[in-house]
C-alpha cells in the first residue's frame, strides 16, 4: 500500500538559475523525497518585480494555504534581493500560508 506523503512546494527565481532550471528543480525534488515530502509543484518567479510581493510568491502562499502544505523548499538566496525583505516574505508565508521554508545551499 502506498503511503500518502505530505505536500511540499518549490520556489525558484528564474533570474538566479539561468539555464540550470532543470537541475535546480531536480535538487528540490530530491530533497523533498529524502525528507518524506511529495513535491507538488515548483513556483517560478521572474526577475524581482517592483511590487511589494512578487506574483509567483503570492500564488505560492495561496496554494500552501489551500492545500494545507506546510513546507516550501527553495535555494539559498531565492528569497533575497526583492523589494520586500526576506524576513518579511518568511513572515507572510508563515502567517498567511501556514508554511515554513527549507533553504538548500547553492
Short mmCIF file of C-alpha atoms in Angstrom, two decimals:
data_model
loop_
_atom_site.label_atom_id
_atom_site.label_comp_id
_atom_site.label_asym_id
_atom_site.label_seq_id
_atom_site.Cartn_x
_atom_site.Cartn_y
_atom_site.Cartn_z
CA UNK A 1 0.00 0.00 0.00
CA UNK A 2 1.35 3.44 -0.95
CA UNK A 3 1.82 5.92 1.84
CA UNK A 4 0.42 9.40 1.27
CA UNK A 5 3.24 11.87 1.83
CA UNK A 6 2.75 15.45 3.00
CA UNK A 7 2.94 18.01 0.21
CA UNK A 8 5.75 20.49 -0.24
CA UNK A 9 6.12 23.23 -2.84
CA UNK A 10 9.21 24.60 -4.50
CA UNK A 11 10.09 28.20 -5.25
CA UNK A 12 12.81 29.39 -7.63
CA UNK A 13 13.71 32.71 -9.18
CA UNK A 14 14.43 32.32 -12.85
CA UNK A 15 16.88 35.23 -12.90
CA UNK A 16 19.10 33.29 -10.46
CA UNK A 17 19.03 29.86 -12.11
CA UNK A 18 19.51 30.78 -15.76
CA UNK A 19 19.93 27.64 -17.82
CA UNK A 20 20.13 25.41 -14.74
CA UNK A 21 16.38 25.37 -14.07
CA UNK A 22 16.06 21.62 -14.62
CA UNK A 23 18.93 20.77 -12.26
CA UNK A 24 17.64 23.21 -9.63
CA UNK A 25 14.18 21.68 -9.75
CA UNK A 26 15.74 18.21 -9.54
CA UNK A 27 17.57 19.27 -6.36
CA UNK A 28 14.26 20.42 -4.85
CA UNK A 29 12.60 17.14 -5.82
CA UNK A 30 15.45 15.06 -4.40
CA UNK A 31 15.42 16.99 -1.12
CA UNK A 32 11.64 16.59 -0.85
CA UNK A 33 11.80 12.84 -1.38
CA UNK A 34 14.72 12.38 1.02
CA UNK A 35 12.80 14.21 3.73
CA UNK A 36 9.45 12.46 3.26
CA UNK A 37 7.58 15.01 1.13
CA UNK A 38 5.83 14.89 -2.20
CA UNK A 39 6.90 17.91 -4.26
CA UNK A 40 3.57 19.05 -5.66
CA UNK A 41 4.80 21.91 -7.87
CA UNK A 42 7.57 24.44 -8.28
CA UNK A 43 6.59 28.10 -8.44
CA UNK A 44 8.84 30.00 -10.83
CA UNK A 45 9.36 33.71 -10.24
CA UNK A 46 10.54 36.02 -13.00
CA UNK A 47 13.12 38.70 -12.12
CA UNK A 48 12.19 40.60 -8.94
CA UNK A 49 9.31 42.94 -9.55
CA UNK A 50 8.73 46.44 -8.23
CA UNK A 51 5.57 45.17 -6.50
CA UNK A 52 5.71 44.56 -2.76
CA UNK A 53 5.02 40.84 -3.14
CA UNK A 54 6.11 39.00 -6.28
CA UNK A 55 3.21 37.31 -8.09
CA UNK A 56 4.55 33.74 -8.01
CA UNK A 57 5.22 34.15 -4.28
CA UNK A 58 1.62 35.29 -3.73
CA UNK A 59 0.41 32.26 -5.69
CA UNK A 60 2.66 30.03 -3.58
CA UNK A 61 1.23 31.40 -0.32
CA UNK A 62 -2.33 30.84 -1.54
CA UNK A 63 -1.57 27.30 -2.69
CA UNK A 64 0.12 26.38 0.61
CA UNK A 65 -2.96 27.56 2.46
CA UNK A 66 -5.39 25.82 0.09
CA UNK A 67 -3.53 22.50 0.12
CA UNK A 68 -2.59 22.73 3.81
CA UNK A 69 1.04 22.22 2.78
CA UNK A 70 3.41 23.44 5.46
CA UNK A 71 6.75 23.25 3.68
CA UNK A 72 8.35 25.30 0.92
CA UNK A 73 11.70 24.24 -0.50
CA UNK A 74 13.93 26.78 -2.21
CA UNK A 75 17.57 27.52 -2.86
CA UNK A 76 19.53 29.85 -0.62
CA UNK A 77 19.22 33.42 -1.86
CA UNK A 78 15.99 32.98 -3.80
CA UNK A 79 14.01 34.93 -1.19
CA UNK A 80 16.55 37.78 -1.08
CA UNK A 81 17.12 40.79 -3.28
CA UNK A 82 13.46 41.61 -3.81
CA UNK A 83 11.55 44.77 -2.96
CA UNK A 84 10.26 43.14 0.23
CA UNK A 85 12.92 41.96 2.73
CA UNK A 86 13.46 38.21 3.12
CA UNK A 87 12.25 38.15 6.74
CA UNK A 88 9.02 39.85 5.70
CA UNK A 89 8.48 37.24 2.98
CA UNK A 90 9.02 34.48 5.52
CA UNK A 91 6.53 36.17 7.87
CA UNK A 92 3.92 36.41 5.11
CA UNK A 93 4.39 32.76 4.23
CA UNK A 94 4.08 31.71 7.87
CA UNK A 95 1.11 33.93 8.71
CA UNK A 96 -0.93 33.60 5.52
CA UNK A 97 0.23 30.25 4.16
CA UNK A 98 0.93 28.48 7.46
CA UNK A 99 4.21 27.24 5.96
CA UNK A 100 7.92 27.39 6.65
CA UNK A 101 10.91 27.42 4.29
CA UNK A 102 13.73 24.94 3.86
CA UNK A 103 16.58 26.66 2.02
CA UNK A 104 19.09 24.44 0.27
CA UNK A 105 22.67 25.67 -0.07
CA UNK A 106 23.73 26.77 -3.55
#
